[in-house]
Amino acid sequence: MVLNGCCFQLYAAYHGAHGSCCRSHLRVDMPRKRGSSSPPSAECQHAASAKHKKVEADVGFSPLNFDTPLSLFESLISPVGVEEFFQEYWEKKPLFLQRSDPGLASYYQSLFQLSDLKALCSQDLEYARDVNVCRCVNGKKKVMNKEGRVNYNHLKKDFDQKKATIQFHQPQRFKDELWRIQERLESFFGSLVGSNVYITPKASQGLPPHHDDVEVFILQLEGEKHWRLYSPIVPLAREYSVAPEDRIGSPTHDIILKPGDLLYFPRGTIHQADTPAEVDHTTHLTLSTYQNMSWGDYLLDIFPGFLFDSMESNINMRAGMPRQLLTNVSVGPEVSTQLSTFLRCLADKLDKGKEELRSTDMKRDFVSNRLPPYSSDNTNIMPTGKMPQLEDLVCMRFKDHVLVTVQPGQDEADEATEMEVFVVHSLKNNRKIHMMGEPEDDHDHDHHDHGEDEECPSQRVQGVRFPVCHLPALKQLQGAERLLVAGLQLEPDSARLGLVLALWTEGLLEVCSPTEQ
């Protein structure tokens, strides 16, 4: 989704911190969660730590390795290695992993199961927004939703008697372990990761053959499910589409997924799944990512700014077009030749690395809509520990959730637009609205694109902004494990203090001991 109307209200982050090279840094003032803005007490920090441990204890043993985003993905696709996966399978062909591991099967089932629905229905779920009820009838998807809130008894009746599939949207909003998994995967991919749960009764199929515009990872949680995959009609498709059965040919894969198994297939792969007659019901989780993350999407994002900057230094690009070009029925070859010349000039500048490429929407869309750090709460995102001083060693917190961008400033009072550094983060994002774009009847995945005029629960960009002269010091902090405040590449000392205090106030930095790793 494109962020519309992200308003930055500014105030001085630290009084008296004025650098010699530029004005004092300013903070992006965003709505805060309720509570004191002062550092939490030792008792509060202890309580938060105990709460975090309790969340982990409730999950029980996990066969996945959550140490880093990379280790999580490694353990998810084991025994296939990460390098092998991206060379052989990613965007190329499906991967089917049969596990036959009781421990893994038990863990998968703990992520979501049919018996969870009764408790979840008490949390004001609504049809279409949170739950879809559907069935594949004569090759078409029949939506069987009722109006308003989901009643568990009605839902179970449709499931048992009408053989309807229950599609649960974005369960990571309610299930902590899915939040934990998807937060790590978003850090690994650098892209939003959504999910859906599908619960299908025996001898039934929820969706017709179709392809998606996302990379798909299927985790089989309960029962067995019969999957058929077909060669893409549109490789690496950019939109969802139902595929007529008379056009899809024979399956390339005809497989049964059992609890603990994993199936991956690229966007554009045509697929359909059903529950065998001898299986009571089946539950699987779809993890999906990389929607609108192609090279073409990146070009659309960075090209306007790149072209605008190039016009500043190229007088030929600022010359007027031929008269009546816009009113001509067709464009002549001389126009195409001139545009080709401009594009070659731009390509040469890219090759020489003379231009800064700035993402206008994609970075901010990702950081403002992704999941917050796992188990973050009001105490976790508040300033922690002592206030940093010049003689302190400091380190950045939540590096996976912080982006540093350089873009035009947003002070409309300035006659000339100056470039500024924005340190944006996802610490205060609302997990409860993660990926909750308006569901569409003929989409079976987490489609999160929005029209420009559509109301959507997009979250505001949160963070701090600084003058460009702070960029070297910010790069130091991002690249180092620990750094002495007095050693930051910024003058004078008051500017160094202003920088670290703004980051500390936002919960992005803490004082660390010399032996801390």
XYZ file of C-alpha atoms in Angstrom:
517
model
C 0.000 0.000 0.000
C 1.236 3.527 -0.686
C 1.378 5.754 2.353
C -0.892 8.729 1.911
C -0.924 11.806 4.093
C 1.836 10.840 6.544
C 2.052 14.026 8.580
C 5.279 14.948 10.352
C 4.792 17.335 13.280
C 8.135 18.595 14.425
C 9.667 19.786 17.648
C 13.199 20.132 19.017
C 14.417 16.761 20.279
C 16.945 18.121 22.717
C 17.165 21.731 23.869
C 20.593 23.272 23.583
C 22.050 20.669 21.177
C 23.205 22.790 18.252
C 25.821 21.593 15.810
C 28.319 23.910 14.192
C 27.635 22.511 10.717
C 23.860 22.786 10.801
C 20.787 23.404 12.909
C 19.777 21.118 15.766
C 18.094 17.864 14.871
C 14.343 17.602 14.911
C 12.165 14.723 15.914
C 9.248 13.224 14.025
C 6.479 13.477 16.596
C 4.098 10.533 16.285
C 1.224 9.416 18.502
C 2.543 7.567 21.536
C 1.010 4.729 23.418
C -0.442 5.796 26.720
C 1.871 5.833 29.673
C 4.749 7.751 31.146
C 7.488 8.958 28.842
C 10.109 8.595 31.543
C 12.443 5.576 31.644
C 10.818 2.486 33.195
C 11.729 1.598 36.742
C 13.793 -1.482 37.577
C 10.583 -3.162 38.773
C 8.882 -2.434 35.439
C 11.844 -3.747 33.480
C 11.858 -6.911 35.585
C 8.131 -7.379 35.012
C 8.554 -6.916 31.263
C 11.368 -9.471 31.226
C 9.235 -11.932 33.187
C 6.339 -11.396 30.770
C 8.599 -12.072 27.787
C 9.874 -15.289 29.377
C 6.310 -16.368 30.103
C 5.344 -15.900 26.444
C 8.274 -18.099 25.409
C 7.453 -20.687 28.070
C 3.825 -20.929 26.942
C 4.956 -21.849 23.435
C 7.023 -24.775 24.668
C 9.881 -26.315 22.694
C 10.439 -24.783 19.276
C 12.351 -26.646 16.544
C 12.968 -23.306 14.833
C 16.036 -21.210 15.588
C 15.054 -17.622 16.377
C 18.575 -16.328 17.131
C 18.691 -14.283 13.914
C 16.437 -13.802 10.876
C 18.843 -15.966 8.864
C 18.843 -18.793 11.424
C 15.040 -18.758 11.496
C 14.786 -19.164 7.729
C 17.523 -21.820 7.747
C 15.609 -23.881 10.275
C 12.317 -23.345 8.436
C 13.579 -24.870 5.150
C 15.965 -27.431 6.661
C 17.546 -29.704 5.428
C 17.792 -27.576 2.273
C 20.428 -24.856 2.674
C 19.680 -21.178 2.154
C 22.137 -20.798 -0.733
C 20.746 -23.894 -2.463
C 17.194 -22.652 -1.962
C 17.797 -19.282 -3.620
C 19.868 -20.776 -6.448
C 17.591 -23.691 -7.265
C 14.045 -22.866 -6.141
C 13.330 -19.190 -5.356
C 11.210 -17.750 -8.206
C 12.039 -20.874 -10.256
C 10.256 -24.024 -9.105
C 8.388 -25.613 -6.180
C 10.066 -27.286 -3.213
C 8.339 -30.053 -1.240
C 9.862 -31.063 2.106
C 8.550 -34.224 3.787
C 9.596 -34.173 7.442
C 8.146 -37.251 9.244
C 9.175 -35.557 12.487
C 6.674 -35.898 15.381
C 8.239 -32.980 17.271
C 7.974 -30.675 14.266
C 4.430 -31.876 13.543
C 3.413 -31.111 17.133
C 4.975 -27.657 16.939
C 3.225 -26.891 13.635
C -0.118 -27.904 15.156
C 0.466 -25.526 18.074
C 0.607 -22.614 15.629
C -3.097 -22.892 14.789
C -5.732 -25.626 14.900
C -9.441 -26.094 14.431
C -10.036 -26.080 18.197
C -8.651 -22.497 18.404
C -11.638 -21.070 16.554
C -14.084 -21.140 19.454
C -11.952 -18.860 21.642
C -11.012 -16.611 18.720
C -14.670 -16.075 17.797
C -15.140 -14.370 21.157
C -12.785 -11.562 20.022
C -15.312 -9.757 17.819
C -14.272 -11.355 14.541
C -16.120 -10.197 11.457
C -16.912 -11.967 8.223
C -14.787 -10.847 5.250
C -12.456 -8.804 7.457
C -11.245 -11.673 9.659
C -12.865 -14.817 8.305
C -14.044 -16.024 4.912
C -16.283 -19.057 4.496
C -16.095 -20.509 1.002
C -16.215 -23.616 -1.153
C -15.160 -24.501 -4.674
C -18.282 -25.357 -6.698
C -17.977 -26.310 -10.397
C -14.569 -24.701 -10.672
C -15.637 -21.414 -9.066
C -15.239 -19.977 -5.576
C -18.537 -19.687 -3.735
C -18.355 -17.257 -0.816
C -20.731 -18.212 1.999
C -20.107 -15.366 4.436
C -22.836 -14.049 6.672
C -23.176 -10.427 7.769
C -21.410 -8.870 10.730
C -19.716 -10.719 13.579
C -18.719 -14.341 13.387
C -20.779 -16.693 15.535
C -18.840 -19.869 16.338
C -21.884 -22.161 16.244
C -22.903 -20.864 12.819
C -19.317 -21.133 11.589
C -18.975 -24.727 12.781
C -22.342 -25.606 11.240
C -21.229 -24.332 7.833
C -18.004 -26.281 8.234
C -19.682 -29.565 9.219
C -22.841 -29.500 7.132
C -21.990 -27.383 4.088
C -18.404 -28.636 3.761
C -17.162 -25.045 3.722
C -13.528 -24.032 4.056
C -12.746 -21.542 6.820
C -10.155 -18.981 5.756
C -8.730 -17.051 8.728
C -7.010 -13.801 7.741
C -3.697 -12.765 9.315
C -3.673 -15.011 12.415
C -0.399 -13.422 13.567
C -2.630 -10.697 15.021
C -3.837 -13.198 17.620
C -1.205 -15.972 17.794
C 2.057 -14.942 19.441
C 4.212 -17.649 17.887
C 3.123 -16.641 14.391
C 3.983 -13.043 15.274
C 7.399 -14.303 16.354
C 7.931 -16.235 13.097
C 6.674 -13.551 10.728
C 8.522 -10.714 12.449
C 11.772 -12.627 11.896
C 10.880 -13.458 8.300
C 10.113 -9.803 7.541
C 13.611 -8.954 8.738
C 15.071 -11.767 6.608
C 13.266 -10.842 3.378
C 13.108 -7.079 3.925
C 9.501 -7.387 2.798
C 6.080 -7.691 4.398
C 5.108 -11.268 5.301
C 1.417 -12.088 5.637
C -0.402 -15.288 6.487
C -3.723 -17.072 6.201
C -4.990 -20.273 7.784
C -7.223 -22.621 5.797
C -9.338 -25.267 7.532
C -11.114 -27.624 5.129
C -13.431 -30.532 5.993
C -13.211 -34.007 4.468
C -13.927 -34.517 0.768
C -14.020 -30.789 0.117
C -12.118 -28.046 -1.695
C -12.203 -24.377 -0.785
C -10.708 -22.638 -3.823
C -10.550 -23.243 -7.581
C -7.232 -23.542 -9.448
C -5.521 -20.142 -9.398
C -2.194 -18.374 -9.106
C -1.028 -15.685 -6.695
C 1.264 -12.665 -6.937
C 3.297 -13.648 -3.856
C 5.951 -16.200 -2.941
C 4.159 -18.901 -0.973
C 5.287 -21.173 1.872
C 2.722 -23.772 2.994
C 3.046 -25.304 6.490
C 0.821 -28.320 7.063
C -0.585 -28.082 10.602
C -3.344 -30.703 10.939
C -4.532 -33.668 8.899
C -3.484 -34.350 5.318
C -4.079 -32.230 2.255
C -3.884 -33.155 -1.411
C -2.093 -30.558 -3.532
C -1.777 -30.258 -7.305
C 0.612 -27.726 -8.843
C 0.766 -26.716 -12.510
C 3.196 -24.812 -14.711
C 2.573 -21.041 -14.728
C 0.640 -19.434 -17.547
C 2.122 -16.111 -16.394
C 5.549 -16.693 -14.770
C 6.195 -14.429 -11.756
C 2.666 -13.058 -12.058
C 1.933 -9.563 -10.770
C -1.710 -10.215 -9.919
C -4.004 -12.954 -8.640
C -5.997 -14.876 -11.223
C -8.269 -17.915 -11.394
C -6.999 -20.443 -13.937
C -9.596 -22.327 -16.052
C -9.057 -26.063 -15.698
C -9.110 -26.587 -19.468
C -5.989 -24.384 -19.780
C -3.752 -25.638 -17.008
C -2.776 -29.046 -18.378
C -1.468 -31.882 -16.215
C -0.029 -31.310 -12.738
C 3.719 -30.976 -12.347
C 3.310 -32.031 -8.697
C 0.597 -34.249 -7.211
C 1.382 -34.618 -3.516
C -0.031 -35.187 -0.054
C 1.096 -32.830 2.726
C 1.206 -34.255 6.253
C 1.728 -32.419 9.574
C 5.230 -30.960 9.709
C 5.642 -30.872 5.911
C 6.488 -27.688 4.008
C 5.709 -26.710 0.434
C 7.110 -23.666 -1.375
C 6.098 -22.394 -4.802
C 6.835 -19.151 -6.695
C 4.269 -16.519 -7.602
C 2.443 -17.457 -10.764
C 2.401 -21.180 -9.910
C -1.103 -22.502 -10.525
C -2.348 -24.631 -7.644
C -5.385 -26.235 -6.042
C -5.825 -28.312 -2.870
C -8.472 -30.575 -1.393
C -9.017 -32.741 1.680
C -9.150 -36.505 0.985
C -12.406 -38.280 1.897
C -10.713 -40.414 4.545
C -9.337 -37.358 6.428
C -11.623 -35.675 8.994
C -10.304 -32.181 8.338
C -7.095 -30.451 7.355
C -5.459 -27.212 8.488
C -2.607 -25.457 6.726
C -0.877 -22.096 7.109
C 0.101 -19.989 4.121
C 3.036 -17.623 4.624
C 3.384 -15.207 1.721
C 5.836 -12.489 0.822
C 7.416 -10.427 -1.977
C 4.269 -8.813 -3.322
C 5.246 -5.891 -5.587
C 8.949 -6.400 -4.848
C 10.280 -6.776 -8.407
C 12.977 -4.763 -10.152
C 10.181 -3.059 -12.072
C 8.517 -1.979 -8.832
C 11.840 -0.618 -7.573
C 12.339 1.347 -10.794
C 8.866 2.842 -10.438
C 9.780 3.834 -6.888
C 13.212 5.407 -7.394
C 12.953 6.691 -10.969
C 10.895 9.865 -10.378
C 13.401 11.223 -7.862
C 16.375 10.134 -9.962
C 14.936 11.827 -13.042
C 14.116 15.000 -11.130
C 17.685 15.214 -9.770
C 19.097 14.626 -13.263
C 17.035 17.472 -14.690
C 18.740 19.830 -12.242
C 22.132 19.146 -13.848
C 21.140 18.500 -17.500
C 19.959 21.519 -19.438
C 18.869 19.373 -22.385
C 16.281 17.655 -20.198
C 14.946 21.068 -19.209
C 14.517 22.156 -22.839
C 10.953 22.353 -24.087
C 9.257 19.573 -26.054
C 8.307 20.132 -29.697
C 5.121 22.156 -30.172
C 1.874 20.164 -30.323
C 3.571 16.961 -29.157
C 0.768 16.277 -26.702
C -1.962 16.819 -29.297
C -0.410 14.732 -32.084
C -2.124 11.435 -32.854
C 1.197 9.568 -32.935
C 4.750 10.153 -31.757
C 7.396 10.340 -34.457
C 10.726 8.487 -34.479
C 12.634 11.649 -33.614
C 10.853 11.784 -30.247
C 11.734 8.155 -29.496
C 15.342 8.871 -30.462
C 15.517 11.864 -28.114
C 14.011 9.900 -25.216
C 16.453 7.046 -25.863
C 19.300 9.551 -25.626
C 18.045 10.770 -22.261
C 17.671 7.219 -20.958
C 21.214 6.313 -22.074
C 22.477 9.399 -20.280
C 20.680 8.315 -17.120
C 22.073 4.793 -17.458
C 25.601 6.217 -17.767
C 25.118 8.198 -14.558
C 23.960 5.030 -12.790
C 26.985 3.097 -14.054
C 29.313 5.788 -12.750
C 27.575 5.868 -9.362
C 27.183 9.626 -9.459
C 23.569 9.744 -8.326
C 21.973 8.844 -4.993
C 19.037 6.474 -5.502
C 16.216 7.330 -3.134
C 13.235 5.109 -2.445
C 10.156 7.323 -2.210
C 7.473 4.904 -1.048
C 8.698 1.312 -0.782
C 10.941 1.761 2.258
C 8.416 3.806 4.191
C 5.622 1.434 3.240
C 7.600 -1.511 4.587
C 8.779 0.035 7.834
C 5.410 1.585 8.697
C 3.349 -1.538 8.011
C 5.551 -4.402 9.175
C 5.196 -6.175 12.511
C 6.749 -4.573 15.599
C 9.557 -6.465 17.371
C 8.288 -9.697 18.905
C 6.934 -9.191 22.427
C 7.415 -5.438 22.296
C 5.213 -3.495 24.695
C 5.107 -0.034 26.200
C 8.156 -0.714 28.394
C 10.153 -2.364 25.640
C 10.018 0.631 23.306
C 10.556 3.309 25.936
C 14.033 4.674 26.763
C 16.003 2.045 28.620
C 18.897 2.377 31.054
C 20.843 5.539 31.817
C 20.844 8.646 29.660
C 23.921 8.560 27.372
C 26.857 10.885 27.984
C 29.951 11.696 25.930
C 32.110 9.142 27.783
C 29.614 6.273 27.297
C 29.707 3.347 24.929
C 26.370 3.071 23.137
C 24.727 0.569 20.818
C 21.679 0.625 18.586
C 18.629 -1.440 19.558
C 16.319 -3.248 17.131
C 18.620 -2.730 14.134
C 16.426 -4.969 11.998
C 13.556 -2.539 12.556
C 15.383 0.707 11.725
C 15.892 2.328 8.328
C 17.968 5.409 7.547
C 16.863 7.322 4.463
C 17.911 10.599 2.846
C 15.135 12.596 1.225
C 13.831 16.135 0.769
C 12.822 17.831 4.000
C 9.203 18.468 4.851
C 9.390 22.016 6.182
C 6.988 23.832 3.886
C 8.203 27.193 5.201
C 11.553 26.742 3.463
C 11.721 28.308 0.034
C 14.388 25.836 -1.092
C 13.925 22.161 -0.248
C 16.872 20.764 1.696
C 17.806 17.124 1.984
C 17.416 15.559 5.423
C 18.111 12.237 7.086
C 15.124 10.275 8.374
C 15.636 7.501 10.915
C 12.356 5.586 10.736
C 11.396 2.487 12.694
C 8.602 0.003 13.407
C 8.883 -0.252 17.217
C 5.450 1.259 17.813
C 3.590 -0.395 14.939
C 0.264 -1.948 15.801
C 0.370 -5.711 15.474
C -3.447 -5.863 15.510
C -3.751 -4.241 12.070
C -0.761 -5.916 10.408
C -1.511 -6.643 6.735
C -5.210 -5.839 7.203
C -5.984 -4.376 3.816
C -9.555 -4.755 2.644
C -10.089 -8.462 1.800
C -11.332 -9.187 -1.696
C -13.726 -12.002 -2.507
C -11.597 -13.617 -5.181
C -8.288 -13.375 -3.336
C -7.155 -16.197 -1.109
C -3.959 -14.616 0.156
C -2.926 -11.512 2.042
C -3.431 -8.992 -0.731
C -2.346 -5.692 0.800
C -2.525 -3.274 -2.102
C -4.899 -0.305 -1.856
C -6.333 2.207 -4.228
C -5.402 5.816 -3.629
C -8.850 6.768 -2.344
C -9.412 3.648 -0.268
C -9.585 3.787 3.494
C -6.981 1.465 4.961
C -5.472 0.930 8.396
C -2.001 1.996 7.256
C 0.278 3.079 10.055
C 2.193 6.334 10.210
C 5.911 6.481 9.692
C 7.539 6.891 13.098
C 11.027 8.088 13.890
C 13.425 11.015 14.025
C 14.821 13.357 11.402
C 18.234 15.042 11.315
C 20.242 17.355 9.073
C 22.347 15.600 6.425
C 25.548 16.324 8.358
C 24.444 13.672 10.895
C 24.507 10.898 8.282
C 28.151 9.730 8.840
C 27.532 9.394 12.585
C 24.298 7.484 11.991
C 26.105 5.105 9.642
C 28.723 4.583 12.370
C 26.032 3.648 14.874
C 24.324 1.269 12.465
C 27.538 -0.461 11.495
C 29.203 -0.867 14.905
C 28.388 -3.197 17.786
C 29.394 -0.527 20.315
C 30.640 2.999 19.845
C 31.949 5.787 22.075
C 29.690 8.837 21.882
C 32.733 11.115 21.813
C 33.983 9.180 18.751
C 31.008 9.977 16.534
C 31.831 11.740 13.271
C 29.941 14.896 14.207
C 30.950 18.271 15.621
C 30.704 19.708 18.235
C 30.091 17.603 21.352
C 26.651 19.144 21.832
C 25.616 17.779 18.408
C 26.893 14.308 19.349
C 24.883 14.430 22.553
C 21.809 15.696 20.737
C 21.992 12.830 18.256
C 22.298 10.016 20.817
C 19.728 11.566 23.142
C 17.161 11.754 20.334
C 17.761 8.089 19.484
C 17.719 7.076 23.172
C 14.440 8.942 23.739
C 12.911 7.064 20.807
C 14.028 3.730 22.304
C 16.522 3.070 19.504
C 19.761 3.337 21.495
C 21.084 2.308 24.883
C 24.257 2.622 26.932
C 26.136 -0.673 26.960
C 28.957 -1.918 29.161
C 32.472 -2.278 27.678
C 32.251 -6.086 27.846
C 28.765 -6.305 26.305
C 28.661 -8.025 22.927
